[in-house]
mmCIF file of C-alpha atoms in Angstrom:
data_model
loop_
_atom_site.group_PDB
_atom_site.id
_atom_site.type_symbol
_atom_site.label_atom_id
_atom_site.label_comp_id
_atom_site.label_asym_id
_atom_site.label_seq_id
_atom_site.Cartn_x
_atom_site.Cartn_y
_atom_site.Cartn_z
ATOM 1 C CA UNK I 23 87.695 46.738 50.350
ATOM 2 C CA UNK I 24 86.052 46.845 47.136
ATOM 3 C CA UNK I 25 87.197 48.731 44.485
ATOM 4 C CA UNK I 26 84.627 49.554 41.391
ATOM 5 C CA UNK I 27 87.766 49.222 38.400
ATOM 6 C CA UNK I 28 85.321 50.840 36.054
ATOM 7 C CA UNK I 29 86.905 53.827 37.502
ATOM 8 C CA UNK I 30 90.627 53.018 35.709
ATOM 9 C CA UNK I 31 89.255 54.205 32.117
ATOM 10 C CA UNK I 32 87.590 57.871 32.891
ATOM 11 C CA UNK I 33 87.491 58.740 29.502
ATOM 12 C CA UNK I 34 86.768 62.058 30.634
ATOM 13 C CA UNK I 35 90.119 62.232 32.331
ATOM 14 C CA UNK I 36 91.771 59.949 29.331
ATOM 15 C CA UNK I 37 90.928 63.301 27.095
ATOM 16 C CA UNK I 38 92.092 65.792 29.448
ATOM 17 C CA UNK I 39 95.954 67.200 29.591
ATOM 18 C CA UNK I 40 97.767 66.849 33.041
ATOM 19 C CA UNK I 41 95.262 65.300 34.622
ATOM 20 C CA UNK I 42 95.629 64.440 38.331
ATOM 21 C CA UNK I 43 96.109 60.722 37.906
ATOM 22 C CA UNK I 44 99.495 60.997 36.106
ATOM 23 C CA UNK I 45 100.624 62.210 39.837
ATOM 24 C CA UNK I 46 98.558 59.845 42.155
ATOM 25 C CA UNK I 47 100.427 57.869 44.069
ATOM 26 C CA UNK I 48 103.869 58.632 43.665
ATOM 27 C CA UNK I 49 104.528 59.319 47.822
ATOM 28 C CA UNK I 50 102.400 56.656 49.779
ATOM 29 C CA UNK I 51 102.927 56.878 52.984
ATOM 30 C CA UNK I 52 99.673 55.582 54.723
ATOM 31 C CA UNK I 53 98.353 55.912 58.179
ATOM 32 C CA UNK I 54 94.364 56.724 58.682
ATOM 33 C CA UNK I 55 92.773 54.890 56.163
ATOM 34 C CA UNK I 56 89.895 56.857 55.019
ATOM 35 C CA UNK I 57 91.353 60.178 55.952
ATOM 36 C CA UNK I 58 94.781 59.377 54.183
ATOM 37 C CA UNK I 59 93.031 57.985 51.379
ATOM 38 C CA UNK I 60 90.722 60.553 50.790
ATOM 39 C CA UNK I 61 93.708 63.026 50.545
ATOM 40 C CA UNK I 62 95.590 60.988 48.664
ATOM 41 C CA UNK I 63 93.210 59.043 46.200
ATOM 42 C CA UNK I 64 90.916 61.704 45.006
ATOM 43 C CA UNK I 65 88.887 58.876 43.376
ATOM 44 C CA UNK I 66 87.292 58.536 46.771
ATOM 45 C CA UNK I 67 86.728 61.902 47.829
ATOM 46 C CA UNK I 68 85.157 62.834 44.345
ATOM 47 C CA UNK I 69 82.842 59.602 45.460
ATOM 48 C CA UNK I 70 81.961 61.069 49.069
ATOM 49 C CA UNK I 71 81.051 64.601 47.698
ATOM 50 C CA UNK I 72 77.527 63.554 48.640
ATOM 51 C CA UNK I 73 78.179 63.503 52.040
ATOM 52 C CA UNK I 74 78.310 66.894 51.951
ATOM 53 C CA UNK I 75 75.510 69.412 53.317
ATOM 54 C CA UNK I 76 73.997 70.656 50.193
ATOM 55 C CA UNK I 77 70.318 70.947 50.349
ATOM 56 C CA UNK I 78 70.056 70.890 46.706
ATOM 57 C CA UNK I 79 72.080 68.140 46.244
ATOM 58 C CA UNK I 80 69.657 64.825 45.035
ATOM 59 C CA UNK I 81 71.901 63.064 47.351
ATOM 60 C CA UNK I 82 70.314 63.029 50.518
ATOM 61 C CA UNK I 83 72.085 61.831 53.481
ATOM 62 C CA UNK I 84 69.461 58.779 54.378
ATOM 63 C CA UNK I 85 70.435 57.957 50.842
ATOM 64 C CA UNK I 86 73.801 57.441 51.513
ATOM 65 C CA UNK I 87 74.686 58.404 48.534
ATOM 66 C CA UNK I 88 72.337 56.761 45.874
ATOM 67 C CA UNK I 89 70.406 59.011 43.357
ATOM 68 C CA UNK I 90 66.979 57.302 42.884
ATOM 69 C CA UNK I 91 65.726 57.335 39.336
ATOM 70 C CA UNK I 92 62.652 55.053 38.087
ATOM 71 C CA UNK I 93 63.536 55.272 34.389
ATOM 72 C CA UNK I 94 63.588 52.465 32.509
ATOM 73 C CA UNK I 95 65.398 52.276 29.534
ATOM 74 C CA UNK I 96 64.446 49.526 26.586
ATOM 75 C CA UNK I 97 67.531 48.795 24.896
ATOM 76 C CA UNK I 98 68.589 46.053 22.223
ATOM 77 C CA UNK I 99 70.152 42.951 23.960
ATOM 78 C CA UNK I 100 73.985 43.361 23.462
ATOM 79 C CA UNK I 101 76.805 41.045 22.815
ATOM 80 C CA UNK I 102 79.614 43.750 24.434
ATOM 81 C CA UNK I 103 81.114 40.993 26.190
ATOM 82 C CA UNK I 104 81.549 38.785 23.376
ATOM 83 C CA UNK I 105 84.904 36.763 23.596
ATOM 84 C CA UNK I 106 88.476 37.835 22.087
ATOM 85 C CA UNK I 107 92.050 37.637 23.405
ATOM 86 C CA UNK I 108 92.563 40.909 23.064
ATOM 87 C CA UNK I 109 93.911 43.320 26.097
ATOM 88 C CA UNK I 110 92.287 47.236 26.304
ATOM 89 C CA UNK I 111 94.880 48.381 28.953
ATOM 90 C CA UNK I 112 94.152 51.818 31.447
ATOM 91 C CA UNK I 113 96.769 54.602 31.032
ATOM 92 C CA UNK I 114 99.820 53.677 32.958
ATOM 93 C CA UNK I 115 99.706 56.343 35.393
ATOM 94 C CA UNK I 116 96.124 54.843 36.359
ATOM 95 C CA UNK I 117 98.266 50.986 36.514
ATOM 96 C CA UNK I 118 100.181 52.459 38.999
ATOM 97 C CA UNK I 119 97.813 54.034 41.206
ATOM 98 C CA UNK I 120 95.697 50.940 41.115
ATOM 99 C CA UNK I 121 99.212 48.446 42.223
ATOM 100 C CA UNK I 122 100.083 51.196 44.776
ATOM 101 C CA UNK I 123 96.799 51.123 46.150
ATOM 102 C CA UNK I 124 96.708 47.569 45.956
ATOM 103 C CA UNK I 125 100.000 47.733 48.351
ATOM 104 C CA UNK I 126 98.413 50.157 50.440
ATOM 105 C CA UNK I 127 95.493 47.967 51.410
ATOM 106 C CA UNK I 128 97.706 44.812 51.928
ATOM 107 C CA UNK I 129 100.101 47.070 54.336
ATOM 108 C CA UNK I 130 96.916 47.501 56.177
ATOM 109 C CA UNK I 131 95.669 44.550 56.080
ATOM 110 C CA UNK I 132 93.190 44.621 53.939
ATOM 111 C CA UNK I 133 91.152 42.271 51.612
ATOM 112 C CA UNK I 134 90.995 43.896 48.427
ATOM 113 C CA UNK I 135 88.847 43.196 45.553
ATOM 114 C CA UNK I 136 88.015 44.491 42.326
ATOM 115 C CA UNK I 137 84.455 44.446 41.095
ATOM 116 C CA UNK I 138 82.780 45.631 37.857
ATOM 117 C CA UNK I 139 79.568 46.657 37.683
ATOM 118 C CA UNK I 140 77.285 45.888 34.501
ATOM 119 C CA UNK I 141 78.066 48.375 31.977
ATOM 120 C CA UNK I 142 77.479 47.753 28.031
ATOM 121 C CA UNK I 143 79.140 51.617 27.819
ATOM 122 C CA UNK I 144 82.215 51.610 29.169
ATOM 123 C CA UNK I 145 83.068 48.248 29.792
ATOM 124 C CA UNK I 146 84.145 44.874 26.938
ATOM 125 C CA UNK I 147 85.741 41.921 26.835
ATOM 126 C CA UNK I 148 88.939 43.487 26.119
ATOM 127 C CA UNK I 149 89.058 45.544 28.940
ATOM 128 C CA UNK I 150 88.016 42.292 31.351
ATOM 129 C CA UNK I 151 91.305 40.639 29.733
ATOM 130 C CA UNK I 152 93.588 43.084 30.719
ATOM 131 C CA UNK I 153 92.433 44.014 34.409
ATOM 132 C CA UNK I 154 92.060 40.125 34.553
ATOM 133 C CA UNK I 155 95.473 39.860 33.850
ATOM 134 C CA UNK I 156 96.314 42.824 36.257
ATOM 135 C CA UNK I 157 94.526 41.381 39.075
ATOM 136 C CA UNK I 158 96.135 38.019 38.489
ATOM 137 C CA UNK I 159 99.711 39.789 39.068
ATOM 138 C CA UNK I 160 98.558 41.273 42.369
ATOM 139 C CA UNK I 161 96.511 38.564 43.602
ATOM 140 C CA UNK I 162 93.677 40.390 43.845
ATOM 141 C CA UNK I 163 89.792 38.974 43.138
ATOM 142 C CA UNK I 164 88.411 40.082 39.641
ATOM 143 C CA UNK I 165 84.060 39.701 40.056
ATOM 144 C CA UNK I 166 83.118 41.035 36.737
ATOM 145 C CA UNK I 167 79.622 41.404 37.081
ATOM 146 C CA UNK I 168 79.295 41.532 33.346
ATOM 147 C CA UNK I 169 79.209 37.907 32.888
ATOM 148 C CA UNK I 170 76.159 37.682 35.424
ATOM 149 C CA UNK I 171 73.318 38.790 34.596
ATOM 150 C CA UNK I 172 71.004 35.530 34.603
ATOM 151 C CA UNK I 173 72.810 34.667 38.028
ATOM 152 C CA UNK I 174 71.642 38.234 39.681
ATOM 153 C CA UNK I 175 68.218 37.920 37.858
ATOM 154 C CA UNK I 176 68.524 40.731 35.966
ATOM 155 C CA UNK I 177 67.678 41.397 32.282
ATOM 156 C CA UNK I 178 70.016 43.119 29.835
ATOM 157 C CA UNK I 179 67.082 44.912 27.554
ATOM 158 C CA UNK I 180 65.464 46.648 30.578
ATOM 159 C CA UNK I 181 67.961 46.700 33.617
ATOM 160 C CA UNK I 182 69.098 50.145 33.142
ATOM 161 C CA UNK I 183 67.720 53.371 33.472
ATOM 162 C CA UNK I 184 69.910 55.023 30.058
ATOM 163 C CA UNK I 185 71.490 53.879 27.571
ATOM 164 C CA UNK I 186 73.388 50.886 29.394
ATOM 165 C CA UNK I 187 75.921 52.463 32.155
ATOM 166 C CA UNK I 188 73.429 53.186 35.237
ATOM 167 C CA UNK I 189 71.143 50.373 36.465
ATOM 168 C CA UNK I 190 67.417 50.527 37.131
ATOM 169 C CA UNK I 191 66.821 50.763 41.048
ATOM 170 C CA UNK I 192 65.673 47.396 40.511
ATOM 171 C CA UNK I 193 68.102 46.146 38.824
ATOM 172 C CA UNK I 194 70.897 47.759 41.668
ATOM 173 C CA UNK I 195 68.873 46.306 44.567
ATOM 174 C CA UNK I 196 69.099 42.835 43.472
ATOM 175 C CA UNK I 197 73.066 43.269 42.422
ATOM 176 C CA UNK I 198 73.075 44.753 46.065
ATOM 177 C CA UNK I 199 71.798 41.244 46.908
ATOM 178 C CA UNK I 200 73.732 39.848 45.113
ATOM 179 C CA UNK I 201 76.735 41.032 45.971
ATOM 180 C CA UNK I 202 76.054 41.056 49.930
ATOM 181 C CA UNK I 203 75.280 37.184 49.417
ATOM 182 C CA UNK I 204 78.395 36.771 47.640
ATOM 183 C CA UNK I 205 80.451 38.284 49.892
ATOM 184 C CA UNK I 206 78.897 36.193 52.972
ATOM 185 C CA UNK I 207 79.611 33.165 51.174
ATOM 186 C CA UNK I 208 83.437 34.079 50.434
ATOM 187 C CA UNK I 209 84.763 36.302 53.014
ATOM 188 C CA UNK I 210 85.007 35.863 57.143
ATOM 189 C CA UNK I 211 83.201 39.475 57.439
ATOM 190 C CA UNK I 212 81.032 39.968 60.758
ATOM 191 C CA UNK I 213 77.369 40.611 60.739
ATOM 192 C CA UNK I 214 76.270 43.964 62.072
ATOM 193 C CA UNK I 215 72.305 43.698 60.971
ATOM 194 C CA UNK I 216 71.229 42.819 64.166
ATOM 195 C CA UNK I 217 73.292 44.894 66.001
ATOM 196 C CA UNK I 218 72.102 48.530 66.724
ATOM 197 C CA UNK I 219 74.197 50.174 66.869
ATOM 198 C CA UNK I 220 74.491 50.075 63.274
ATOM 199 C CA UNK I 221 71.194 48.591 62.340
ATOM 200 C CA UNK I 222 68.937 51.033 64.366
ATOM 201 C CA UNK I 223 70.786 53.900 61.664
ATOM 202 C CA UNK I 224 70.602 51.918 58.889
ATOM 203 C CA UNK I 225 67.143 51.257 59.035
ATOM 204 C CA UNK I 226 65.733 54.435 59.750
ATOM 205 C CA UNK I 227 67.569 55.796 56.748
ATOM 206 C CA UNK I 228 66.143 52.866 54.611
ATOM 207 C CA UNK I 229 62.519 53.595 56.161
ATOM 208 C CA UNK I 230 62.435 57.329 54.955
ATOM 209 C CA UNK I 231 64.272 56.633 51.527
ATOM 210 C CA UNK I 232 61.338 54.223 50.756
ATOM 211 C CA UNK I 233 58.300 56.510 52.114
ATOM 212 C CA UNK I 234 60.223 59.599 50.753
ATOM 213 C CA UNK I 235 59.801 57.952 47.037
ATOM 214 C CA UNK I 236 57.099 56.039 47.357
ATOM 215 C CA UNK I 237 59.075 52.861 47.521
ATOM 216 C CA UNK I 238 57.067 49.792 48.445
ATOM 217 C CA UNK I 239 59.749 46.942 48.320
#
């Protein structure tokens, strides 16, 4: 399982009186994972909204999800991620979803880990300290992808499509790469490519995403 942590500092929810993380979590009693989850982690059904049949929705289903965009933004090169000791904690309601879930997935047994996408908007050094330090207590994985740019092959100054929170569709399909390499090389998870019934879905979907936007890699 792996959890995007970006999603502990919603500033929109930060600003927002009684907001439904301060009662996450409190009763976990778990038994189908992504039905129980989905009812009780709202995170995830939020997430899955574009599974639903809306034929206005930019989400189409062969998608799965994505929105393509081919903007390219030009932005300064940052230093966002610049060292200091200093610890930019979530809300504690938001800790204790995140150690309850954390329980949840090992009761299942799960592999959990926590990844950050590249984000010079909502994401520092400060905040990598203190869900470093979080993720140390639970013994859960911590790949910040913030410290990898040169190792994905992406550049900072034109690998997003605003102002530094979304990436290019380039830039996503490589950290796709990326990350599908990364998890081959560090986790005992079966291949499926080649087997169709998985595969035969999969790549149908990814045949009429790329002729529906005129997609030639």
């Amino acid at each position: 399982v792996m959890l995007d942590v970006d999603a502990l500092y919603p500033d929109n929810v930060i600003r927002r009186k009684n907001n439904f993380f301060e009662n996450l979590f409190e009763k976990v009693d778990p038994s189908i994972f992504e039905k129980d989850v989905e009812t009780r982690f709202p995170i995830f059904t939020y997430h899955n909204s574009w599974k639903l049949d809306n034929t206005k929705s930019k989400r189409r289903k062969y998608s799965h999800g994505y929105i393509f965009n081919k903007t390219v933004v030009k932005i300064p090169k940052s230093d966002y991620m610049e060292y200091t000791d200093e610890k930019d904690y979530p809300i504690p309601s938001n800790i204790v979803a995140l150690k309850n879930f954390a329980e949840y997935c090992k009761q299942e047994d799960l592999e959990l880990v926590f990844v950050e996408m590249p984000s010079l908007t909502s994401w520092n050094h400060a905040r990598h300290n203190a869900v470093s330090e979080i993720s140390e207590e639970l013994g859960v994985e911590l790949l910040d992808l913030n410290f990898s740019y040169d190792e994905i092959g992406i550049d900072q100054t034109n690998c997003f499509r605003d102002k530094g929170n979304h990436l290019t569709y380039e830039a996503a399909a490589k950290t796709t790469v990326y990350l599908g390499n990364y998890i081959k090389e560090n986790y005992d998870l079966e291949d499926h490519r080649n087997d169709e019934r998985y595969s035969v879905r999969w790549n149908s979907d990814a045949g009429i995403f790329k002729k529906y936007y005129k997609i030639e890699k």
